[in-house]
mmCIF file of C-alpha atoms in Angstrom:
data_model
loop_
_atom_site.group_PDB
_atom_site.id
_atom_site.type_symbol
_atom_site.label_atom_id
_atom_site.label_comp_id
_atom_site.label_asym_id
_atom_site.label_seq_id
_atom_site.Cartn_x
_atom_site.Cartn_y
_atom_site.Cartn_z
ATOM 1 C CA MET Z 1 0.000 0.000 0.000
ATOM 2 C CA MET Z 2 1.361 3.413 -0.956
ATOM 3 C CA LYS Z 3 1.548 5.902 1.907
ATOM 4 C CA LYS Z 4 0.094 9.337 1.234
ATOM 5 C CA GLU Z 5 2.026 12.525 1.959
ATOM 6 C CA ASN Z 6 -0.604 13.542 4.517
ATOM 7 C CA SER Z 7 -0.680 10.220 6.410
ATOM 8 C CA ILE Z 8 1.646 8.203 8.611
ATOM 9 C CA LEU Z 9 2.135 4.534 9.397
ATOM 10 C CA VAL Z 10 2.781 3.817 13.090
ATOM 11 C CA TYR Z 11 4.074 0.564 14.561
ATOM 12 C CA LEU Z 12 3.362 0.173 18.278
ATOM 13 C CA ALA Z 13 5.048 -2.724 20.060
ATOM 14 C CA ASP Z 14 4.344 -4.233 23.476
ATOM 15 C CA LEU Z 15 6.794 -7.080 23.008
ATOM 16 C CA ALA Z 16 6.937 -10.510 24.614
ATOM 17 C CA HIS Z 17 9.218 -13.436 23.845
ATOM 18 C CA ASP Z 18 7.777 -15.568 21.059
ATOM 19 C CA TYR Z 19 8.851 -18.833 22.643
ATOM 20 C CA PHE Z 20 6.529 -18.226 25.629
ATOM 21 C CA LYS Z 21 3.291 -18.829 23.745
ATOM 22 C CA VAL Z 22 1.233 -18.430 26.934
ATOM 23 C CA ASN Z 23 2.644 -14.919 27.428
ATOM 24 C CA GLN Z 24 1.208 -13.505 24.210
ATOM 25 C CA TYR Z 25 -1.433 -11.430 25.963
ATOM 26 C CA THR Z 26 -3.441 -8.741 24.272
ATOM 27 C CA PRO Z 27 -1.502 -5.454 23.962
ATOM 28 C CA THR Z 28 -4.260 -3.444 25.628
ATOM 29 C CA GLY Z 29 -2.115 -0.427 26.605
ATOM 30 C CA ILE Z 30 -0.854 0.292 23.105
ATOM 31 C CA GLY Z 31 -4.344 -0.499 21.822
ATOM 32 C CA TYR Z 32 -5.754 2.407 23.828
ATOM 33 C CA LEU Z 33 -2.986 4.726 22.585
ATOM 34 C CA ALA Z 34 -3.818 3.806 18.994
ATOM 35 C CA ALA Z 35 -7.585 4.070 19.512
ATOM 36 C CA TYR Z 36 -7.297 7.590 20.963
ATOM 37 C CA SER Z 37 -5.051 8.888 18.172
ATOM 38 C CA LYS Z 38 -7.086 7.131 15.473
ATOM 39 C CA ASP Z 39 -10.242 8.788 16.839
ATOM 40 C CA LYS Z 40 -8.577 12.214 16.634
ATOM 41 C CA LEU Z 41 -6.630 11.807 13.361
ATOM 42 C CA GLY Z 42 -8.871 9.451 11.390
ATOM 43 C CA ASN Z 43 -7.468 8.175 8.101
ATOM 44 C CA LYS Z 44 -4.334 10.277 8.460
ATOM 45 C CA VAL Z 45 -2.854 7.547 10.651
ATOM 46 C CA GLU Z 46 -2.616 3.778 10.299
ATOM 47 C CA PHE Z 47 -1.580 1.597 13.226
ATOM 48 C CA ARG Z 48 -0.087 -1.862 13.408
ATOM 49 C CA LEU Z 49 0.200 -3.415 16.861
ATOM 50 C CA PHE Z 50 2.806 -6.026 17.783
ATOM 51 C CA LYS Z 51 3.447 -8.483 20.611
ATOM 52 C CA SER Z 52 5.913 -10.614 18.622
ATOM 53 C CA ILE Z 53 9.395 -9.284 17.901
ATOM 54 C CA ASN Z 54 9.628 -11.632 14.912
ATOM 55 C CA LYS Z 55 6.415 -10.256 13.415
ATOM 56 C CA LEU Z 56 7.623 -6.700 14.071
ATOM 57 C CA PHE Z 57 10.899 -7.364 12.247
ATOM 58 C CA ASP Z 58 9.154 -9.163 9.376
ATOM 59 C CA GLU Z 59 6.664 -6.327 8.918
ATOM 60 C CA TYR Z 60 9.439 -3.712 9.140
ATOM 61 C CA GLU Z 61 11.275 -5.470 6.299
ATOM 62 C CA LYS Z 62 8.076 -5.415 4.181
ATOM 63 C CA GLU Z 63 6.974 -1.846 4.871
ATOM 64 C CA LYS Z 64 8.921 0.779 6.762
ATOM 65 C CA PRO Z 65 6.818 2.768 9.229
ATOM 66 C CA ASP Z 66 7.006 6.514 9.813
ATOM 67 C CA VAL Z 67 7.105 6.122 13.616
ATOM 68 C CA VAL Z 68 7.757 3.223 15.998
ATOM 69 C CA GLY Z 69 6.626 3.150 19.618
ATOM 70 C CA PHE Z 70 7.607 0.697 22.365
ATOM 71 C CA SER Z 71 6.118 -0.062 25.762
ATOM 72 C CA ASN Z 72 8.547 -0.144 28.675
ATOM 73 C CA TYR Z 73 7.801 -2.658 31.422
ATOM 74 C CA THR Z 74 10.199 -4.641 33.603
ATOM 75 C CA TRP Z 75 9.415 -7.807 31.655
ATOM 76 C CA ASN Z 76 10.111 -6.390 28.182
ATOM 77 C CA VAL Z 77 12.701 -3.618 28.596
ATOM 78 C CA ALA Z 78 15.565 -5.738 27.196
ATOM 79 C CA LEU Z 79 13.442 -7.010 24.313
ATOM 80 C CA SER Z 80 12.270 -3.487 23.440
ATOM 81 C CA LYS Z 81 15.872 -2.266 23.592
ATOM 82 C CA PHE Z 82 17.020 -5.052 21.270
ATOM 83 C CA ALA Z 83 14.247 -4.257 18.763
ATOM 84 C CA GLY Z 84 14.694 -0.483 19.057
ATOM 85 C CA GLU Z 85 18.437 -0.652 18.510
ATOM 86 C CA TRP Z 86 17.945 -3.008 15.549
ATOM 87 C CA ILE Z 87 15.509 -0.558 13.930
ATOM 88 C CA LYS Z 88 17.610 2.523 14.751
ATOM 89 C CA GLU Z 89 20.692 0.872 13.236
ATOM 90 C CA LYS Z 90 18.771 0.279 9.991
ATOM 91 C CA ASP Z 91 17.249 3.777 9.946
ATOM 92 C CA PRO Z 92 18.842 6.308 12.334
ATOM 93 C CA SER Z 93 16.392 9.067 11.338
ATOM 94 C CA LEU Z 94 13.212 7.057 12.081
ATOM 95 C CA PRO Z 95 11.390 8.548 15.107
ATOM 96 C CA ILE Z 96 11.122 6.108 18.013
ATOM 97 C CA ILE Z 97 8.965 6.881 21.034
ATOM 98 C CA MET Z 98 8.562 4.917 24.249
ATOM 99 C CA GLY Z 99 6.339 4.958 27.296
ATOM 100 C CA GLY Z 100 5.529 2.875 30.304
ATOM 101 C CA PRO Z 101 6.199 2.682 34.032
ATOM 102 C CA ASN Z 102 9.704 1.151 33.945
ATOM 103 C CA ILE Z 103 11.525 4.470 34.340
ATOM 104 C CA ARG Z 104 12.450 6.634 37.314
ATOM 105 C CA THR Z 105 10.231 9.689 37.434
ATOM 106 C CA TYR Z 106 12.731 12.340 38.551
ATOM 107 C CA ARG Z 107 14.800 14.325 36.030
ATOM 108 C CA LYS Z 108 18.173 12.673 36.716
ATOM 109 C CA GLY Z 109 16.644 9.184 36.416
ATOM 110 C CA ILE Z 110 14.892 10.069 33.157
ATOM 111 C CA GLU Z 111 18.109 11.570 31.794
ATOM 112 C CA GLU Z 112 20.118 8.457 32.712
ATOM 113 C CA PHE Z 113 17.540 6.203 31.055
ATOM 114 C CA LEU Z 114 17.570 8.200 27.818
ATOM 115 C CA MET Z 115 21.381 8.460 27.775
ATOM 116 C CA HIS Z 116 21.626 4.656 28.130
ATOM 117 C CA ASN Z 117 18.865 4.029 25.581
ATOM 118 C CA LYS Z 118 19.848 6.350 22.743
ATOM 119 C CA TYR Z 119 17.465 4.632 20.333
ATOM 120 C CA VAL Z 120 14.560 6.339 22.176
ATOM 121 C CA ASP Z 121 13.932 9.800 20.775
ATOM 122 C CA THR Z 122 11.027 10.815 23.014
ATOM 123 C CA TYR Z 123 9.759 9.220 26.229
ATOM 124 C CA CYS Z 124 6.089 9.708 27.154
ATOM 125 C CA MET Z 125 5.566 9.805 30.907
ATOM 126 C CA PHE Z 126 2.492 8.504 32.726
ATOM 127 C CA ALA Z 127 -0.791 8.546 30.759
ATOM 128 C CA GLY Z 128 0.276 8.575 27.116
ATOM 129 C CA GLU Z 129 -2.896 8.897 25.067
ATOM 130 C CA ILE Z 130 -2.733 12.684 24.655
ATOM 131 C CA SER Z 131 1.080 12.810 24.402
ATOM 132 C CA VAL Z 132 1.195 10.198 21.637
ATOM 133 C CA TYR Z 133 -1.633 11.962 19.790
ATOM 134 C CA LYS Z 134 0.245 15.297 19.988
ATOM 135 C CA ILE Z 135 3.471 13.687 18.741
ATOM 136 C CA LEU Z 136 1.691 12.099 15.777
ATOM 137 C CA LYS Z 137 -0.170 15.334 14.971
ATOM 138 C CA PHE Z 138 3.116 17.256 15.112
ATOM 139 C CA LEU Z 139 4.781 14.791 12.718
ATOM 140 C CA LEU Z 140 1.791 14.913 10.367
ATOM 141 C CA ASP Z 141 2.102 18.698 10.261
ATOM 142 C CA GLN Z 142 5.740 18.408 9.093
ATOM 143 C CA PRO Z 143 6.754 17.917 5.469
ATOM 144 C CA LYS Z 144 7.562 14.226 4.944
ATOM 145 C CA LYS Z 145 11.328 14.843 4.814
ATOM 146 C CA LYS Z 146 11.164 16.560 8.231
ATOM 147 C CA ARG Z 147 9.436 13.674 10.020
ATOM 148 C CA THR Z 148 12.727 12.633 11.608
ATOM 149 C CA SER Z 149 14.060 11.722 15.015
ATOM 150 C CA GLU Z 150 16.132 14.929 15.144
ATOM 151 C CA VAL Z 151 13.106 17.131 14.462
ATOM 152 C CA LEU Z 152 11.102 15.198 17.051
ATOM 153 C CA LYS Z 153 13.794 15.503 19.748
ATOM 154 C CA LYS Z 154 13.989 19.283 19.285
ATOM 155 C CA HIS Z 155 10.273 19.766 19.922
ATOM 156 C CA THR Z 156 8.903 19.781 23.474
ATOM 157 C CA PHE Z 157 5.668 17.971 24.257
ATOM 158 C CA ASP Z 158 4.002 18.212 27.652
ATOM 159 C CA GLY Z 159 4.531 14.966 29.530
ATOM 160 C CA CYS Z 160 7.512 13.906 27.394
ATOM 161 C CA TYR Z 161 11.294 13.991 27.576
ATOM 162 C CA SER Z 162 14.082 13.835 24.998
ATOM 163 C CA ILE Z 163 17.836 14.311 24.856
ATOM 164 C CA SER Z 164 18.657 17.182 22.515
ATOM 165 C CA LYS Z 165 22.196 18.564 22.191
ATOM 166 C CA ASN Z 166 23.204 16.286 25.120
ATOM 167 C CA GLN Z 167 20.678 17.998 27.392
ATOM 168 C CA LEU Z 168 17.473 16.618 28.880
ATOM 169 C CA VAL Z 169 14.504 18.595 27.567
ATOM 170 C CA GLY Z 170 10.857 18.189 28.451
ATOM 171 C CA ASN Z 171 8.544 18.140 31.437
ATOM 172 C CA SER Z 172 6.114 15.947 33.360
ATOM 173 C CA ASN Z 173 3.118 18.218 32.690
ATOM 174 C CA TYR Z 174 1.239 15.394 31.058
ATOM 175 C CA GLU Z 175 -2.428 15.525 30.241
ATOM 176 C CA LYS Z 176 -4.825 12.676 30.550
ATOM 177 C CA PRO Z 177 -8.342 12.385 29.209
ATOM 178 C CA SER Z 178 -10.793 13.925 31.659
ATOM 179 C CA ASP Z 179 -13.415 11.293 30.933
ATOM 180 C CA LEU Z 180 -12.943 7.606 30.181
ATOM 181 C CA ASP Z 181 -15.431 7.953 27.331
ATOM 182 C CA GLU Z 182 -12.883 10.148 25.487
ATOM 183 C CA VAL Z 183 -10.790 7.049 24.779
ATOM 184 C CA PRO Z 184 -12.507 4.650 22.376
ATOM 185 C CA SER Z 185 -12.266 0.927 22.981
ATOM 186 C CA PRO Z 186 -9.494 -0.633 20.890
ATOM 187 C CA PHE Z 187 -11.615 -3.783 20.863
ATOM 188 C CA LEU Z 188 -14.791 -2.169 19.539
ATOM 189 C CA THR Z 189 -12.893 -0.113 16.951
ATOM 190 C CA GLY Z 190 -11.254 -3.219 15.494
ATOM 191 C CA LEU Z 191 -7.675 -2.255 16.338
ATOM 192 C CA MET Z 192 -7.223 -5.379 18.415
#
């Protein structure tokens, strides 16, 4: 499928090891992120959700996304790092975002995490629905050639952090939906 200039393809990954077949749970968290942004951006954004690192790599080889996002939990941090570094090595300019609770929440801890995980361009703190939507909207508003990791890292989003020019930039002023009904069900919308 040919991507349009005014649309983006987003891969969101909540990875688990493929050899633990019983651990292939539904990626509900990234499903809600996708459902919220899809509701706001409509056909301008297409999402593909992944639990399997092998399926993520296979799909990446078939069709390169415009943005990749990873969840960050204690049980998948090493797997996400492996996948993120693999993708960043293949395409250093591809924007990679991450979110999840497996990060210290004070500035020095966030800075250390991002300095040790250089494949992550922007980290979304706490509730990520609005942050991810704002990141995707920002990238959509850029000309295609400017939808890069460097452009993303230079822009500040409330509730997000990046390393730009070897300095931590960002804040924890995240927004969350004021009403649960603002976030569509990823199950009822067909994303899952």
